mmCIF file of C-alpha atoms and ligand atoms in Angstrom:
data_model
loop_
_atom_site.group_PDB
_atom_site.id
_atom_site.type_symbol
_atom_site.label_atom_id
_atom_site.label_comp_id
_atom_site.label_asym_id
_atom_site.label_seq_id
_atom_site.Cartn_x
_atom_site.Cartn_y
_atom_site.Cartn_z
ATOM 1 C CA MET L 22 5.338 -6.710 20.243
ATOM 2 C CA MET L 23 3.448 -8.443 17.344
ATOM 3 C CA ARG L 24 0.160 -9.617 17.525
ATOM 4 C CA SER L 25 0.875 -13.578 17.360
ATOM 5 C CA ASP L 26 -1.706 -14.023 19.593
ATOM 6 C CA LYS L 27 -4.194 -12.700 16.485
ATOM 7 C CA PRO L 28 -6.461 -14.022 14.685
ATOM 8 C CA LEU L 29 -4.371 -14.456 11.625
ATOM 9 C CA ARG L 30 -6.361 -11.366 9.236
ATOM 10 C CA GLY L 31 -4.740 -9.874 6.289
ATOM 11 C CA ARG L 32 -6.227 -7.231 3.424
ATOM 12 C CA PHE L 33 -5.518 -6.134 0.077
ATOM 13 C CA ALA L 34 -6.510 -2.203 0.157
ATOM 14 C CA PRO L 35 -6.276 -0.797 -3.934
ATOM 15 C CA THR L 36 -6.758 2.728 -4.240
ATOM 16 C CA PRO L 37 -9.588 2.460 -7.365
ATOM 17 C CA SER L 38 -8.147 5.899 -9.112
ATOM 18 C CA GLY L 39 -6.568 2.996 -12.076
ATOM 19 C CA LYS L 40 -6.922 0.252 -13.450
ATOM 20 C CA LEU L 41 -5.764 -2.599 -11.370
ATOM 21 C CA HIS L 42 -1.983 -3.516 -13.248
ATOM 22 C CA LEU L 43 0.347 -6.434 -13.149
ATOM 23 C CA GLY L 44 2.100 -5.189 -10.335
ATOM 24 C CA ASN L 45 -0.708 -4.416 -8.155
ATOM 25 C CA ALA L 46 -2.460 -7.994 -8.859
ATOM 26 C CA MET L 47 0.654 -9.970 -8.961
ATOM 27 C CA THR L 48 0.804 -7.734 -4.557
ATOM 28 C CA ALA L 49 -2.768 -8.939 -4.091
ATOM 29 C CA LEU L 50 -2.203 -12.525 -4.851
ATOM 30 C CA LEU L 51 0.744 -12.713 -2.531
ATOM 31 C CA ALA L 52 -1.396 -10.751 0.188
ATOM 32 C CA TRP L 53 -4.743 -13.536 -0.250
ATOM 33 C CA LEU L 54 -1.649 -16.956 -0.466
ATOM 34 C CA GLN L 55 -0.351 -15.901 2.919
ATOM 35 C CA MET L 56 -3.843 -15.710 4.667
ATOM 36 C CA ARG L 57 -4.927 -19.060 2.387
ATOM 37 C CA ALA L 58 -1.556 -21.024 2.977
ATOM 38 C CA ALA L 59 -1.822 -19.886 6.894
ATOM 39 C CA GLY L 60 -5.896 -20.452 7.421
ATOM 40 C CA GLY L 61 -6.548 -17.025 7.845
ATOM 41 C CA GLU L 62 -9.095 -14.466 7.069
ATOM 42 C CA ILE L 63 -8.814 -11.445 4.043
ATOM 43 C CA VAL L 64 -10.399 -8.118 4.147
ATOM 44 C CA LEU L 65 -10.594 -6.182 0.962
ATOM 45 C CA ARG L 66 -11.526 -2.483 1.656
ATOM 46 C CA MET L 67 -11.228 -0.081 -0.945
ATOM 47 C CA GLU L 68 -9.094 2.864 -0.320
ATOM 48 C CA ASP L 69 -11.415 5.706 -2.323
ATOM 49 C CA LEU L 70 -11.142 8.369 0.155
ATOM 50 C CA ASP L 71 -9.805 10.925 -2.629
ATOM 51 C CA ARG L 72 -13.506 11.170 -3.745
ATOM 52 C CA GLN L 73 -12.306 13.489 -6.808
ATOM 53 C CA ARG L 74 -9.486 11.170 -8.184
ATOM 54 C CA CYS L 75 -11.560 7.328 -6.771
ATOM 55 C CA LYS L 76 -14.223 6.592 -9.196
ATOM 56 C CA PRO L 77 -17.020 3.592 -8.445
ATOM 57 C CA GLU L 78 -17.026 2.440 -11.758
ATOM 58 C CA LEU L 79 -13.123 1.477 -11.139
ATOM 59 C CA ALA L 80 -13.870 0.477 -8.329
ATOM 60 C CA ALA L 81 -15.901 -1.774 -9.205
ATOM 61 C CA LEU L 82 -14.355 -2.667 -12.410
ATOM 62 C CA LEU L 83 -11.164 -4.032 -9.002
ATOM 63 C CA LEU L 84 -13.323 -6.351 -7.630
ATOM 64 C CA THR L 85 -14.549 -7.905 -11.033
ATOM 65 C CA GLU L 86 -10.496 -8.762 -12.328
ATOM 66 C CA LEU L 87 -10.147 -9.638 -8.208
ATOM 67 C CA LYS L 88 -12.412 -12.125 -8.730
ATOM 68 C CA TRP L 89 -11.207 -12.964 -12.815
ATOM 69 C CA LEU L 90 -7.306 -13.917 -11.162
ATOM 70 C CA GLY L 91 -9.348 -17.024 -8.553
ATOM 71 C CA LEU L 92 -9.723 -14.506 -5.461
ATOM 72 C CA ASP L 93 -11.751 -14.134 -2.561
ATOM 73 C CA TRP L 94 -11.901 -12.401 0.601
ATOM 74 C CA ASP L 95 -13.921 -13.010 3.820
ATOM 75 C CA GLU L 96 -15.684 -9.570 4.336
ATOM 76 C CA GLY L 97 -14.996 -6.670 1.910
ATOM 77 C CA PRO L 98 -17.862 -3.774 0.603
ATOM 78 C CA ASP L 99 -19.249 -6.522 -2.048
ATOM 79 C CA ILE L 100 -20.374 -8.766 1.010
ATOM 80 C CA GLY L 101 -20.229 -7.399 4.000
ATOM 81 C CA GLY L 102 -18.510 -8.117 6.972
ATOM 82 C CA PRO L 103 -18.661 -6.558 11.397
ATOM 83 C CA HIS L 104 -16.123 -4.184 10.487
ATOM 84 C CA ALA L 105 -18.324 -2.663 7.375
ATOM 85 C CA PRO L 106 -18.723 -0.502 5.361
ATOM 86 C CA TYR L 107 -15.415 -0.904 4.419
ATOM 87 C CA GLU L 108 -15.323 1.807 1.874
ATOM 88 C CA GLN L 109 -12.783 4.427 3.772
ATOM 89 C CA SER L 110 -14.990 7.441 2.562
ATOM 90 C CA ARG L 111 -17.630 5.976 4.157
ATOM 91 C CA ARG L 112 -15.458 5.514 7.405
ATOM 92 C CA THR L 113 -15.029 9.289 7.779
ATOM 93 C CA GLY L 114 -15.885 9.865 11.420
ATOM 94 C CA ARG L 115 -13.581 7.198 12.540
ATOM 95 C CA TYR L 116 -10.815 9.321 11.249
ATOM 96 C CA ALA L 117 -11.827 12.248 12.550
ATOM 97 C CA LEU L 118 -11.824 10.018 16.251
ATOM 98 C CA ALA L 119 -8.783 9.081 15.303
ATOM 99 C CA LEU L 120 -7.538 12.442 14.808
ATOM 100 C CA ALA L 121 -9.116 14.297 17.963
ATOM 101 C CA GLU L 122 -7.191 11.491 20.012
ATOM 102 C CA LEU L 123 -3.774 11.807 18.628
ATOM 103 C CA ALA L 124 -4.759 16.176 19.390
ATOM 104 C CA CYS L 125 -5.721 15.513 22.560
ATOM 105 C CA GLN L 126 -2.444 13.561 23.179
ATOM 106 C CA GLY L 127 -0.476 17.022 21.341
ATOM 107 C CA ARG L 128 0.721 15.002 18.513
ATOM 108 C CA ILE L 129 -0.434 16.684 15.636
ATOM 109 C CA TYR L 130 0.193 20.845 14.109
ATOM 110 C CA PRO L 131 -1.581 22.871 11.815
ATOM 111 C CA CYS L 132 0.729 23.565 8.974
ATOM 112 C CA TYR L 133 0.165 26.238 6.531
ATOM 113 C CA CYS L 134 3.106 25.679 4.345
ATOM 114 C CA SER L 135 2.442 25.623 0.778
ATOM 115 C CA ARG L 136 3.585 23.463 -2.134
ATOM 116 C CA ALA L 137 6.138 26.033 -2.928
ATOM 117 C CA ASP L 138 7.192 26.000 0.524
ATOM 118 C CA LEU L 139 7.994 22.908 0.671
ATOM 119 C CA GLN L 140 9.704 22.420 -2.782
ATOM 120 C CA GLY L 141 11.426 25.785 -1.860
ATOM 121 C CA ALA L 142 12.876 24.089 1.229
ATOM 122 C CA VAL L 143 16.849 23.376 0.196
ATOM 123 C CA HIS L 144 18.440 22.220 2.899
ATOM 124 C CA ALA L 145 15.790 20.407 4.081
ATOM 125 C CA PRO L 146 17.044 17.153 5.970
ATOM 126 C CA HIS L 147 16.583 13.925 4.273
ATOM 127 C CA GLY L 148 13.063 12.744 3.284
ATOM 128 C CA LEU L 149 11.506 8.900 2.357
ATOM 129 C CA ALA L 150 12.966 7.609 -0.790
ATOM 130 C CA SER L 151 8.819 7.872 -1.798
ATOM 131 C CA GLU L 152 8.686 11.031 -1.042
ATOM 132 C CA GLY L 153 11.841 13.772 -1.392
ATOM 133 C CA PRO L 154 13.087 15.926 1.346
ATOM 134 C CA ALA L 155 11.408 15.513 4.678
ATOM 135 C CA TYR L 156 9.843 18.590 6.539
ATOM 136 C CA PRO L 157 11.505 21.002 7.731
ATOM 137 C CA GLY L 158 9.280 21.588 10.916
ATOM 138 C CA THR L 159 8.682 24.696 10.073
ATOM 139 C CA CYS L 160 5.230 24.755 11.766
ATOM 140 C CA ARG L 161 5.620 22.696 14.289
ATOM 141 C CA ALA L 162 6.663 25.443 17.165
ATOM 142 C CA LEU L 163 4.386 28.463 15.932
ATOM 143 C CA THR L 164 3.278 30.131 18.492
ATOM 144 C CA ALA L 165 -0.408 30.431 19.074
ATOM 145 C CA ASP L 166 -0.510 34.334 17.601
ATOM 146 C CA GLU L 167 1.128 33.194 14.459
ATOM 147 C CA ARG L 168 -1.135 29.975 13.985
ATOM 148 C CA GLU L 169 -4.202 32.202 14.413
ATOM 149 C CA GLU L 170 -1.960 34.923 11.792
ATOM 150 C CA ARG L 171 -1.854 31.912 9.667
ATOM 151 C CA ALA L 172 -5.131 30.928 10.009
ATOM 152 C CA ARG L 173 -6.408 33.952 8.328
ATOM 153 C CA ARG L 174 -4.815 33.690 4.893
ATOM 154 C CA LYS L 175 -4.667 29.594 4.697
ATOM 155 C CA THR L 176 -5.671 25.968 5.688
ATOM 156 C CA PRO L 177 -4.051 23.843 7.326
ATOM 157 C CA SER L 178 -2.888 21.287 6.781
ATOM 158 C CA LEU L 179 -2.311 18.495 10.386
ATOM 159 C CA ARG L 180 0.708 16.740 10.368
ATOM 160 C CA PHE L 181 2.303 13.818 12.994
ATOM 161 C CA ALA L 182 5.433 15.102 14.976
ATOM 162 C CA MET L 183 7.802 12.506 14.483
ATOM 163 C CA SER L 184 10.057 11.922 17.787
ATOM 164 C CA GLU L 185 13.896 12.972 15.933
ATOM 165 C CA THR L 186 15.046 10.291 18.508
ATOM 166 C CA ALA L 187 12.603 7.704 17.914
ATOM 167 C CA ILE L 188 14.773 4.275 16.160
ATOM 168 C CA TYR L 189 11.776 2.472 14.141
ATOM 169 C CA ARG L 190 13.097 -0.921 13.238
ATOM 170 C CA PHE L 191 10.831 -4.006 12.040
ATOM 171 C CA ARG L 192 11.444 -7.314 10.890
ATOM 172 C CA ASP L 193 10.094 -6.982 7.313
ATOM 173 C CA GLY L 194 8.400 -10.663 6.179
ATOM 174 C CA ILE L 195 10.221 -10.010 1.724
ATOM 175 C CA ALA L 196 12.402 -7.309 2.923
ATOM 176 C CA GLY L 197 14.008 -8.557 5.905
ATOM 177 C CA GLU L 198 16.029 -6.103 8.629
ATOM 178 C CA LEU L 199 15.142 -2.436 8.585
ATOM 179 C CA THR L 200 15.970 -0.383 10.650
ATOM 180 C CA TYR L 201 14.729 3.578 10.443
ATOM 181 C CA SER L 202 15.935 6.793 12.786
ATOM 182 C CA GLY L 203 16.217 10.266 13.000
ATOM 183 C CA GLY L 204 12.943 10.990 11.747
ATOM 184 C CA ALA L 205 12.190 8.642 9.668
ATOM 185 C CA GLY L 206 11.856 11.227 6.817
ATOM 186 C CA GLY L 207 10.036 14.288 8.942
ATOM 187 C CA ASP L 208 7.004 14.850 10.281
ATOM 188 C CA PHE L 209 4.164 13.692 7.345
ATOM 189 C CA VAL L 210 0.269 14.945 6.912
ATOM 190 C CA VAL L 211 -2.719 12.805 8.595
ATOM 191 C CA LYS L 212 -4.865 15.382 7.190
ATOM 192 C CA ARG L 213 -5.038 17.112 3.894
ATOM 193 C CA ALA L 214 -5.514 21.151 3.797
ATOM 194 C CA ASP L 215 -8.569 20.412 1.369
ATOM 195 C CA GLY L 216 -9.865 19.059 4.412
ATOM 196 C CA ILE L 217 -9.263 15.014 3.265
ATOM 197 C CA VAL L 218 -7.862 11.883 5.793
ATOM 198 C CA ALA L 219 -4.160 11.115 4.383
ATOM 199 C CA TYR L 220 -3.391 7.657 3.502
ATOM 200 C CA GLN L 221 -0.945 6.956 6.842
ATOM 201 C CA LEU L 222 -3.893 7.695 9.141
ATOM 202 C CA ALA L 223 -7.092 5.879 7.717
ATOM 203 C CA VAL L 224 -4.460 2.881 6.766
ATOM 204 C CA VAL L 225 -3.638 2.720 10.488
ATOM 205 C CA THR L 226 -6.971 3.485 11.702
ATOM 206 C CA ASP L 227 -8.317 0.605 10.001
ATOM 207 C CA ASP L 228 -5.948 -1.841 10.198
ATOM 208 C CA ILE L 229 -6.263 -1.169 14.070
ATOM 209 C CA GLU L 230 -9.865 -1.133 13.476
ATOM 210 C CA MET L 231 -10.161 -4.184 11.481
ATOM 211 C CA GLY L 232 -8.273 -6.568 13.641
ATOM 212 C CA ILE L 233 -4.430 -6.334 10.401
ATOM 213 C CA SER L 234 -2.537 -8.817 11.398
ATOM 214 C CA ASP L 235 -0.118 -9.126 8.690
ATOM 215 C CA VAL L 236 -0.194 -6.471 6.196
ATOM 216 C CA LEU L 237 1.151 -7.638 2.731
ATOM 217 C CA ARG L 238 1.987 -4.509 0.197
ATOM 218 C CA GLY L 239 3.643 -3.106 -2.584
ATOM 219 C CA TRP L 240 7.362 -2.192 -1.500
ATOM 220 C CA ASP L 241 6.804 1.268 -3.484
ATOM 221 C CA LEU L 242 4.443 2.483 0.684
ATOM 222 C CA LEU L 243 7.682 0.141 2.559
ATOM 223 C CA ASP L 244 9.303 3.541 4.138
ATOM 224 C CA SER L 245 5.475 4.693 4.951
ATOM 225 C CA THR L 246 5.797 1.821 7.853
ATOM 226 C CA PRO L 247 7.849 3.415 10.362
ATOM 227 C CA ARG L 248 4.910 6.598 10.391
ATOM 228 C CA GLN L 249 2.974 4.017 10.157
ATOM 229 C CA LEU L 250 4.537 2.292 13.387
ATOM 230 C CA ALA L 251 5.062 6.096 15.121
ATOM 231 C CA LEU L 252 1.314 6.064 14.931
ATOM 232 C CA TYR L 253 0.493 2.519 16.037
ATOM 233 C CA GLU L 254 2.211 3.494 19.436
ATOM 234 C CA ALA L 255 0.947 6.913 19.943
ATOM 235 C CA MET L 256 -2.947 5.063 18.954
ATOM 236 C CA GLY L 257 -1.521 2.634 21.333
ATOM 237 C CA SER L 258 -2.211 -0.643 19.477
ATOM 238 C CA PRO L 259 0.490 -3.117 18.876
ATOM 239 C CA PRO L 260 1.479 -3.013 15.178
ATOM 240 C CA PRO L 261 0.700 -5.871 12.728
ATOM 241 C CA ARG L 262 3.584 -8.318 10.603
ATOM 242 C CA PHE L 263 4.484 -6.209 7.894
ATOM 243 C CA ALA L 264 5.853 -7.428 4.139
ATOM 244 C CA HIS L 265 6.314 -6.209 1.252
ATOM 245 C CA SER L 266 6.208 -7.595 -2.062
ATOM 246 C CA PRO L 267 8.618 -6.450 -4.952
ATOM 247 C CA LEU L 268 8.786 -3.957 -7.360
ATOM 248 C CA LEU L 269 8.011 -5.243 -11.088
ATOM 249 C CA LEU L 270 10.222 -2.985 -13.378
ATOM 250 C CA GLY L 271 10.480 -2.897 -17.065
ATOM 251 C CA GLU L 272 13.928 -3.616 -18.899
ATOM 252 C CA ASP L 273 14.908 0.006 -18.720
ATOM 253 C CA GLY L 274 15.075 0.586 -14.887
ATOM 254 C CA SER L 275 12.038 2.727 -14.849
ATOM 255 C CA ARG L 276 8.527 1.065 -12.872
ATOM 256 C CA LEU L 277 6.644 -1.115 -15.163
ATOM 257 C CA SER L 278 4.253 1.147 -16.800
ATOM 258 C CA LYS L 279 2.261 1.664 -19.926
ATOM 259 C CA ARG L 280 5.027 2.601 -21.479
ATOM 260 C CA HIS L 281 6.092 -0.736 -21.378
ATOM 261 C CA GLY L 282 2.718 -1.992 -22.840
ATOM 262 C CA SER L 283 -0.458 -4.237 -20.953
ATOM 263 C CA VAL L 284 -0.143 -3.853 -18.260
ATOM 264 C CA SER L 285 -3.800 -2.965 -17.090
ATOM 265 C CA LEU L 286 -5.452 -6.909 -16.351
ATOM 266 C CA SER L 287 -8.674 -5.531 -18.517
ATOM 267 C CA ASP L 288 -5.828 -4.933 -21.250
ATOM 268 C CA ILE L 289 -3.968 -8.312 -20.477
ATOM 269 C CA ARG L 290 -8.028 -9.998 -20.717
ATOM 270 C CA GLU L 291 -9.089 -7.955 -23.263
ATOM 271 C CA SER L 292 -6.262 -6.802 -25.986
ATOM 272 C CA LEU L 293 -3.826 -9.653 -24.916
ATOM 273 C CA GLY L 294 -6.851 -12.645 -24.580
ATOM 274 C CA VAL L 295 -4.542 -14.124 -21.632
ATOM 275 C CA ARG L 296 -6.461 -15.954 -19.309
ATOM 276 C CA PRO L 297 -6.305 -16.084 -15.940
ATOM 277 C CA GLN L 298 -4.726 -19.204 -15.754
ATOM 278 C CA ARG L 299 -1.919 -18.069 -17.448
ATOM 279 C CA LEU L 300 -2.106 -15.244 -15.134
ATOM 280 C CA VAL L 301 -1.761 -16.111 -11.888
ATOM 281 C CA GLY L 302 1.125 -18.809 -13.780
ATOM 282 C CA PHE L 303 2.876 -15.682 -14.722
ATOM 283 C CA MET L 304 2.946 -13.218 -11.834
ATOM 284 C CA ALA L 305 4.181 -17.017 -9.477
ATOM 285 C CA TRP L 306 6.940 -16.817 -11.484
ATOM 286 C CA LEU L 307 7.880 -13.241 -11.542
ATOM 287 C CA ALA L 308 7.525 -13.115 -7.865
ATOM 288 C CA GLY L 309 9.172 -16.707 -7.220
ATOM 289 C CA LEU L 310 7.181 -18.615 -6.259
ATOM 290 C CA ARG L 311 7.986 -21.525 -9.667
ATOM 291 C CA ASP L 312 10.882 -21.392 -11.958
ATOM 292 C CA ARG L 313 8.114 -22.180 -14.549
ATOM 293 C CA ILE L 314 5.565 -20.109 -15.722
ATOM 294 C CA GLU L 315 3.162 -22.698 -15.877
ATOM 295 C CA GLU L 316 -0.909 -22.363 -15.711
ATOM 296 C CA THR L 317 -1.769 -22.424 -12.365
ATOM 297 C CA THR L 318 -4.647 -20.689 -10.128
ATOM 298 C CA PRO L 319 -4.519 -19.414 -6.840
ATOM 299 C CA GLY L 320 -5.941 -22.121 -5.036
ATOM 300 C CA GLU L 321 -3.292 -24.836 -7.035
ATOM 301 C CA LEU L 322 -0.133 -22.210 -5.690
ATOM 302 C CA VAL L 323 -1.496 -22.862 -1.535
ATOM 303 C CA SER L 324 0.109 -25.488 -0.252
ATOM 304 C CA THR L 325 3.304 -24.325 -1.076
ATOM 305 C CA PHE L 326 3.278 -20.793 -0.948
ATOM 306 C CA ASP L 327 6.111 -19.792 1.129
ATOM 307 C CA LEU L 328 6.864 -16.430 1.588
ATOM 308 C CA SER L 329 10.372 -16.110 2.205
ATOM 309 C CA SER L 330 10.581 -17.863 -1.527
ATOM 310 C CA VAL L 331 9.287 -14.129 -2.573
ATOM 311 C CA ARG L 332 12.114 -12.467 -4.420
ATOM 312 C CA ARG L 333 13.566 -9.250 -2.351
ATOM 313 C CA GLN L 334 14.540 -7.431 -5.469
ATOM 314 C CA ALA L 335 13.020 -5.996 -7.762
ATOM 315 C CA VAL L 336 11.881 -8.072 -10.703
ATOM 316 C CA THR L 337 12.805 -6.746 -14.265
ATOM 317 C CA LEU L 338 10.477 -7.948 -17.305
ATOM 318 C CA PRO L 339 12.048 -7.926 -20.238
ATOM 319 C CA ASP L 340 11.025 -6.288 -23.013
ATOM 320 C CA ASP L 341 9.835 -9.268 -24.432
ATOM 321 C CA TRP L 342 7.768 -9.679 -21.540
ATOM 322 C CA MET L 343 3.656 -9.832 -23.078
ATOM 323 C CA ASP L 344 5.156 -12.123 -25.176
ATOM 324 C CA LEU L 345 6.321 -14.135 -22.258
ATOM 325 C CA LEU L 346 3.089 -13.888 -21.130
ATOM 326 C CA LYS L 347 1.311 -15.216 -23.611
ATOM 327 C CA GLY L 348 3.535 -17.998 -24.195
ATOM 328 C CA ASN L 349 5.451 -17.337 -27.793
ATOM 329 C CA ALA L 350 8.288 -15.794 -26.120
ATOM 330 C CA ARG L 351 12.248 -16.240 -27.052
ATOM 331 C CA SER L 352 13.905 -15.522 -24.187
ATOM 332 C CA GLY L 353 13.605 -17.433 -20.873
ATOM 333 C CA PRO L 354 12.860 -16.739 -17.302
ATOM 334 C CA ILE L 355 14.027 -13.145 -15.874
ATOM 335 C CA ASP L 356 17.871 -11.588 -15.966
ATOM 336 C CA GLU L 357 19.615 -13.652 -12.907
HETATM 337 N N1 LIG H 407 -4.043 1.551 -0.709
HETATM 338 C C1 LIG H 407 -3.121 1.659 -1.348
HETATM 339 C C2 LIG H 407 -2.179 1.566 -2.605
HETATM 340 O O1 LIG H 407 -3.471 1.181 -3.436
HETATM 341 C C3 LIG H 407 -2.272 0.927 -0.568
HETATM 342 C C4 LIG H 407 -2.371 0.949 1.323
HETATM 343 C C5 LIG H 407 -1.667 -0.256 1.955
HETATM 344 O O2 LIG H 407 -1.649 -1.247 1.009
HETATM 345 O O3 LIG H 407 -1.281 0.403 2.520
HETATM 346 O O4 LIG H 407 -1.522 1.751 -2.660
#
């Protein structure tokens, strides 16, 4: 069941544990275009649950850089809105309620496994590509006595029990038709042993409460979708539509990172001295929306935006991508 009868609402949900980089910025641009082209609304949600890793100055920089690109939003931490607060660190009471509800349904259980136990699970079934072996279910069937005994030694994490027989089928707006079966990566953590609510639970709770109809995010989270579909089902809420934007790779085939050059927006702005219109044109070209790199603004891309023209495959950037971005490159468009 889809939310087609609901208002169109998308979101960007950055994690302020690092600087915005080219890949996140392209995803934000696409999420913005998807909503603006359809007359929908955009929510900006700061995913700052991990207080050790997330920094307020990075959150502030993210907002500044998204605005510098020419993006805006209808609700967010800086402007408020009907679903405030928009920082996950201020929404923990909601996650506790969601966990309590799942506990009532008997869908979650305490897991006492250590990192070493998990790594040592040699015969573990194949898990999600992004997360390694599936959890072998060690703590799923512990007796009350076993739990008590383990609880004396270790604070547990909480895991959501995936059905091994359920089949999760969905049509991704970019990746196409997908099917996950066989437990889709196994039972996953919804609350960490250090007390921090895990990504899957927080994101689904918020997307439901914020009335999100369309999730457009990076391809690295594609594998999380069946887990999130299982949570939507358990929480009795119809899922949003999903679309996963292509990963950016360096010429060596690994994910674009610092060793491929100035990938953070700050470096692109300050060290390379690139103007936002140039960067937007570059990202539109990377994403497959334009066949040449031309200066443009997000607003100018709205009228011709079509999700089906976004590339389905990862995008490989040539080694001289920074010259291409600056406009003084030798090579032409991407390797196709
Ligand atoms: N906070 C996540 C990230 O920055 C994105 C979560 C999502 O879009 O579902 O990678």
